[in-house]
């Protein structure tokens, strides 16, 4: 056991006297003194036993009660907050309509269902606005009294999807010429059209204006592909539209400013040949 320095023993004794108001603790202190002074094993044993008697003296002493803590004064800002009404009454209707407003707001964030992009998007613009094809054929292609139905595969019966692009070329020719430049009574489109396989003849329904002077070549191509892709669900038309965008951008094909009214389907087909070559390759690689 390490020696306890005298001054610690002295301090301990003074402290005990102060607490107990009793000098009988001097005996313990004395023993402690002895331990502090004497370094003999016997004295050390005495010192070890002495503290055992000390608690007996200290035990009855009441532990001073802890001073009760005074709660800090409530800050005025908190008092003001407690006194205030939680939600003002005028805010209730606003809060009630908040979910409805949120619902409507989210609705405006959704992209329009019919938003087409690229060449098909240009075609939609031509169909509904620039050339107003929709005024005779209806915006969904279902037809009106002024123009026959184009949707639901109808138009692909007249101008079929053919690997050589002839069907599309004939459709483009038709839109450029209309009823009069085709010539009333003259056939257009696939001859397999109709129950008897007689095909269409200009003037069968009415009179459609030609658009050679009103639309650019690109616009006629775009509206043709729009009708095929959107009104007739043709994936081929979407592929071809993407290729037209690509190949005109790269200069692989150069479109004329507009198609003259005396153009033939074969000339249009030749112009689009690189696209159908590429489309055929894409279809082949998709199938393999
Ligand atoms: C003034 C009304 C009118 C407008 C505008 C019009 N068409 Fe037509 N369209 C017709 C009529 C009528 C026919 C039938 C032709 C006939 O009887 O000679 C027709 C036929 C067609 C056909 C052939 C359908 C088939 O199966 O025979 C296509 C394709 C077509 N229109 C596309 C268009 C496009 C594209 C536009 C806009 C660029 C357009 N039309 C604008 C009235 C219109």
Coordinates of C-alpha atoms and ligand atoms in Angstrom, one line a residue:
X1 CA 0.0 0.0 0.0
X2 CA 1.4 3.4 -0.9
X3 CA 2.1 5.9 1.8
X4 CA -0.6 8.5 2.3
X5 CA 0.9 11.9 2.6
X6 CA 0.3 13.7 5.9
X7 CA -1.5 16.6 4.5
X8 CA -4.2 14.4 3.0
X9 CA -4.7 12.7 6.3
X10 CA -4.9 16.0 8.1
X11 CA -7.4 17.3 5.6
X12 CA -9.5 14.2 5.9
X13 CA -9.7 14.6 9.7
X14 CA -10.6 18.2 9.5
X15 CA -13.4 17.5 7.1
X16 CA -14.8 14.7 9.2
X17 CA -14.8 17.0 12.3
X18 CA -16.6 19.6 10.3
X19 CA -19.3 17.3 9.2
X20 CA -19.9 15.4 12.4
X21 CA -19.1 18.3 14.8
X22 CA -17.5 15.6 16.8
X23 CA -13.8 15.2 17.7
X24 CA -14.1 11.4 18.4
X25 CA -13.0 10.9 14.8
X26 CA -9.6 12.0 16.1
X27 CA -9.0 8.4 17.0
X28 CA -9.4 7.3 13.3
X29 CA -7.4 10.3 12.3
X30 CA -4.8 9.3 14.7
X31 CA -4.7 5.8 13.3
X32 CA -4.4 7.4 9.9
X33 CA -1.6 9.5 11.2
X34 CA 0.1 6.5 12.4
X35 CA -0.2 4.9 9.0
X36 CA 1.1 7.9 7.3
X37 CA 4.1 8.2 9.5
X38 CA 4.9 4.6 10.1
X39 CA 6.0 2.6 7.2
X40 CA 6.1 -0.7 9.1
X41 CA 3.7 -3.5 7.9
X42 CA 2.0 -3.6 11.3
X43 CA 1.2 0.1 11.1
X44 CA -0.1 -0.4 7.6
X45 CA -2.5 -3.1 8.9
X46 CA -3.7 -0.7 11.6
X47 CA -4.3 1.9 8.9
X48 CA -6.2 -0.6 6.8
X49 CA -8.5 -1.5 9.7
X50 CA -9.0 2.0 10.9
X51 CA -11.3 3.2 8.0
X52 CA -13.6 0.2 8.8
X53 CA -14.6 2.0 12.0
X54 CA -15.0 5.4 10.4
X55 CA -18.3 4.7 8.5
X56 CA -19.9 3.7 11.8
X57 CA -19.3 7.3 12.9
X58 CA -20.4 8.9 9.7
X59 CA -23.4 6.7 9.0
X60 CA -26.0 8.6 11.0
X61 CA -25.1 11.9 9.5
X62 CA -27.9 13.1 7.3
X63 CA -26.8 13.8 3.7
X64 CA -27.6 17.4 3.1
X65 CA -30.6 17.6 0.8
X66 CA -29.7 18.8 -2.7
X67 CA -30.7 22.4 -3.3
X68 CA -33.8 22.3 -5.5
X69 CA -33.1 23.7 -8.9
X70 CA -35.1 26.8 -9.7
X71 CA -36.6 26.4 -13.2
X72 CA -35.3 29.1 -15.6
X73 CA -37.8 31.8 -16.4
X74 CA -39.8 31.0 -19.6
X75 CA -38.6 33.3 -22.4
X76 CA -41.1 35.8 -23.6
X77 CA -41.0 34.5 -27.2
X78 CA -42.2 31.1 -25.9
X79 CA -44.9 32.7 -23.9
X80 CA -46.1 34.6 -27.0
X81 CA -46.1 31.4 -29.0
X82 CA -48.2 29.6 -26.4
X83 CA -50.7 32.4 -26.3
X84 CA -51.1 32.5 -30.1
X85 CA -53.8 30.6 -31.9
X86 CA -52.4 27.7 -33.8
X87 CA -53.9 28.1 -37.3
X88 CA -56.0 31.2 -38.1
X89 CA -59.5 30.5 -39.1
X90 CA -59.1 32.1 -42.5
X91 CA -56.5 29.6 -43.4
X92 CA -58.9 26.7 -43.0
X93 CA -60.5 26.9 -46.5
X94 CA -57.0 27.4 -48.0
X95 CA -55.8 24.3 -46.4
X96 CA -58.9 22.3 -47.4
X97 CA -58.3 23.1 -51.0
X98 CA -54.6 22.6 -51.0
X99 CA -54.8 18.8 -51.9
X100 CA -57.2 19.6 -54.8
X101 CA -54.8 22.3 -56.0
X102 CA -51.9 20.0 -55.7
X103 CA -53.8 17.3 -57.7
X104 CA -54.6 19.8 -60.5
X105 CA -51.0 21.1 -60.5
X106 CA -49.5 17.7 -60.9
X107 CA -52.0 17.1 -63.8
X108 CA -50.5 20.1 -65.6
X109 CA -47.0 18.6 -65.3
X110 CA -47.9 15.5 -67.3
X111 CA -46.8 15.6 -70.9
X112 CA -49.6 15.7 -73.4
X113 CA -50.6 12.2 -74.5
X114 CA -50.3 13.0 -78.2
X115 CA -46.9 14.7 -78.2
X116 CA -45.0 13.4 -81.1
X117 CA -41.4 14.5 -81.8
X118 CA -39.1 14.6 -84.9
X119 CA -40.5 14.2 -88.4
X120 CA -43.7 12.5 -87.0
X121 CA -44.2 15.6 -84.8
X122 CA -43.8 17.9 -87.9
X123 CA -46.4 15.7 -89.6
X124 CA -48.8 16.2 -86.8
X125 CA -48.4 19.9 -87.1
X126 CA -49.0 19.8 -90.9
X127 CA -52.0 17.5 -90.4
X128 CA -53.8 19.6 -87.7
X129 CA -52.6 23.1 -88.6
X130 CA -50.5 23.9 -91.7
X131 CA -52.6 22.0 -94.2
X132 CA -55.7 21.4 -91.9
X133 CA -56.1 17.8 -93.3
X134 CA -58.0 17.3 -90.0
X135 CA -60.8 19.6 -91.2
X136 CA -61.9 17.0 -93.7
X137 CA -60.4 13.7 -92.3
X138 CA -60.9 14.5 -88.5
X139 CA -58.0 15.0 -86.1
X140 CA -58.0 11.2 -85.3
X141 CA -58.3 10.3 -89.0
X142 CA -61.8 8.8 -88.5
X143 CA -63.1 10.9 -91.5
X144 CA -66.0 13.4 -91.9
X145 CA -68.6 14.1 -94.6
X146 CA -65.9 16.0 -96.5
X147 CA -63.2 13.3 -96.4
X148 CA -62.9 9.5 -96.0
X149 CA -61.6 7.6 -93.0
X150 CA -57.8 7.2 -93.0
X151 CA -57.3 5.6 -89.6
X152 CA -57.5 2.0 -88.4
X153 CA -55.5 0.5 -91.3
X154 CA -57.9 2.0 -93.9
X155 CA -55.2 4.1 -95.5
X156 CA -52.7 1.3 -95.5
X157 CA -55.1 -0.7 -97.7
X158 CA -54.8 2.0 -100.3
X159 CA -51.1 2.7 -99.8
X160 CA -49.6 -0.5 -98.3
X161 CA -46.3 -0.9 -96.5
X162 CA -44.1 -2.4 -99.2
X163 CA -40.4 -3.1 -98.7
X164 CA -39.6 -1.1 -101.8
X165 CA -41.4 2.0 -100.5
X166 CA -43.9 2.2 -103.4
X167 CA -46.9 2.4 -101.1
X168 CA -45.5 5.5 -99.3
X169 CA -44.4 7.0 -102.7
X170 CA -48.0 6.6 -104.1
X171 CA -49.5 8.2 -101.0
X172 CA -47.1 11.2 -101.3
X173 CA -48.0 11.5 -105.0
X174 CA -51.7 11.5 -104.0
X175 CA -51.3 14.2 -101.5
X176 CA -49.3 16.3 -103.9
X177 CA -51.9 15.9 -106.7
X178 CA -55.2 15.5 -105.0
X179 CA -58.3 14.6 -106.9
X180 CA -57.9 17.0 -109.8
X181 CA -54.2 16.5 -110.7
X182 CA -54.7 12.8 -110.4
X183 CA -57.6 13.1 -112.8
X184 CA -61.2 12.2 -111.9
X185 CA -61.9 8.6 -112.8
X186 CA -58.2 7.6 -112.8
X187 CA -57.0 5.0 -110.4
X188 CA -54.6 5.7 -107.5
X189 CA -52.9 3.6 -104.9
X190 CA -52.9 -0.2 -104.7
X191 CA -55.1 -2.0 -107.3
X192 CA -55.9 -4.6 -104.7
X193 CA -57.9 -2.1 -102.8
X194 CA -61.6 -2.9 -102.3
X195 CA -63.6 -6.1 -102.2
X196 CA -63.4 -6.6 -106.0
X197 CA -59.7 -5.6 -106.1
X198 CA -60.6 -2.7 -108.3
X199 CA -58.6 -0.1 -106.4
X200 CA -59.5 3.5 -105.9
X201 CA -60.4 6.0 -108.6
X202 CA -60.1 9.8 -108.0
X203 CA -63.5 11.3 -107.3
X204 CA -64.9 8.2 -105.6
X205 CA -65.7 10.1 -102.4
X206 CA -65.5 13.8 -103.3
X207 CA -62.8 16.2 -104.2
X208 CA -59.5 16.6 -102.3
X209 CA -57.3 19.6 -103.1
X210 CA -53.7 18.9 -104.1
X211 CA -50.9 20.3 -102.0
X212 CA -48.0 20.7 -104.4
X213 CA -47.9 24.4 -104.1
X214 CA -48.8 24.7 -100.4
X215 CA -46.5 22.2 -98.7
X216 CA -42.7 21.6 -98.9
X217 CA -41.5 18.2 -99.9
X218 CA -40.5 17.6 -96.3
X219 CA -44.0 18.5 -95.1
X220 CA -45.7 16.2 -97.5
X221 CA -43.4 13.3 -96.4
X222 CA -43.9 14.1 -92.7
X223 CA -47.7 14.2 -92.9
X224 CA -47.7 11.0 -94.9
X225 CA -45.6 9.2 -92.3
X226 CA -47.6 10.8 -89.5
X227 CA -50.9 9.3 -90.9
X228 CA -49.2 5.9 -91.2
X229 CA -47.5 5.9 -87.8
X230 CA -50.2 7.5 -85.7
X231 CA -53.5 6.9 -87.3
X232 CA -52.5 3.4 -88.6
X233 CA -50.0 2.2 -86.0
X234 CA -47.3 1.5 -88.5
X235 CA -43.9 0.8 -86.9
X236 CA -42.3 0.8 -90.3
X237 CA -43.4 4.4 -90.7
X238 CA -41.7 5.3 -87.5
X239 CA -38.5 3.7 -88.6
X240 CA -38.7 5.4 -92.0
X241 CA -39.4 8.8 -90.3
X242 CA -36.3 8.4 -88.1
X243 CA -34.2 7.5 -91.2
X244 CA -35.5 10.6 -93.1
X245 CA -34.4 12.8 -90.2
X246 CA -31.0 11.1 -90.1
X247 CA -30.3 10.9 -93.8
X248 CA -31.4 14.4 -94.6
X249 CA -29.3 15.7 -91.7
X250 CA -26.2 13.8 -92.9
X251 CA -26.8 14.7 -96.6
X252 CA -27.3 11.1 -97.7
X253 CA -30.5 12.2 -99.3
X254 CA -31.4 15.7 -100.5
X255 CA -35.1 16.6 -100.7
X256 CA -36.3 19.1 -103.3
X257 CA -38.0 22.3 -101.9
X258 CA -41.4 21.0 -103.1
X259 CA -42.9 18.3 -105.2
X260 CA -44.2 19.5 -108.6
X261 CA -47.8 18.5 -109.5
X262 CA -46.6 16.3 -112.4
X263 CA -44.3 14.1 -110.3
X264 CA -44.7 10.4 -110.4
X265 CA -44.7 7.8 -107.7
X266 CA -41.7 6.2 -109.3
X267 CA -39.7 9.4 -109.0
X268 CA -40.6 9.7 -105.3
X269 CA -39.7 6.1 -104.8
X270 CA -36.3 6.7 -106.4
X271 CA -35.7 9.7 -104.1
X272 CA -36.5 7.6 -101.0
X273 CA -34.6 4.5 -102.2
X274 CA -31.6 5.0 -99.8
X275 CA -34.0 5.1 -96.9
X276 CA -35.8 1.9 -97.8
X277 CA -32.4 0.2 -98.4
X278 CA -31.4 1.2 -94.9
X279 CA -34.9 0.3 -93.5
X280 CA -34.6 -3.2 -95.1
X281 CA -31.2 -3.7 -93.5
X282 CA -32.5 -2.6 -90.1
X283 CA -35.4 -5.0 -90.4
X284 CA -33.1 -7.9 -91.4
X285 CA -30.7 -7.3 -88.6
X286 CA -33.6 -7.1 -86.1
X287 CA -34.9 -10.4 -87.4
X288 CA -31.6 -12.3 -87.3
Ligands
LIG1 C1 -61.3 19.6 -98.4 C2 -61.3 18.4 -97.7 C3 -60.0 17.6 -97.7 C4 -58.8 18.1 -97.2 C5 -58.4 19.4 -96.6 C6 -57.9 17.0 -97.3 N1 -58.5 15.9 -97.8 FE1 -57.7 14.1 -98.1 N2 -59.3 13.5 -99.0 C7 -60.5 14.2 -99.2 C8 -61.4 13.5 -100.1 C9 -62.7 14.0 -100.5 C10 -60.8 12.3 -100.4 C11 -61.3 11.2 -101.4 C12 -60.7 11.6 -102.7 C13 -61.6 11.5 -103.9 O1 -62.8 11.1 -103.7 O2 -61.2 11.8 -105.0 C14 -59.5 12.3 -99.7 C15 -58.6 11.2 -99.8 C16 -57.4 11.2 -99.1 C17 -56.5 10.1 -99.0 C18 -56.7 8.8 -99.7 C19 -57.6 7.9 -98.8 C20 -57.9 6.6 -99.5 O3 -57.9 5.5 -98.8 O4 -58.3 6.6 -100.7 C21 -55.5 10.5 -98.3 C22 -54.3 9.6 -97.9 C23 -55.7 11.8 -97.8 N3 -56.9 12.2 -98.3 C24 -54.8 12.5 -97.1 C25 -55.0 13.9 -96.8 C26 -53.9 14.7 -96.3 C27 -52.6 14.2 -95.8 C28 -54.4 16.0 -96.2 C29 -53.7 17.2 -95.7 C30 -52.4 17.4 -96.3 C31 -55.7 15.9 -96.8 N4 -56.0 14.7 -97.1 C32 -56.5 17.0 -96.9 C33 -60.7 15.4 -98.7 C34 -59.8 16.3 -98.1

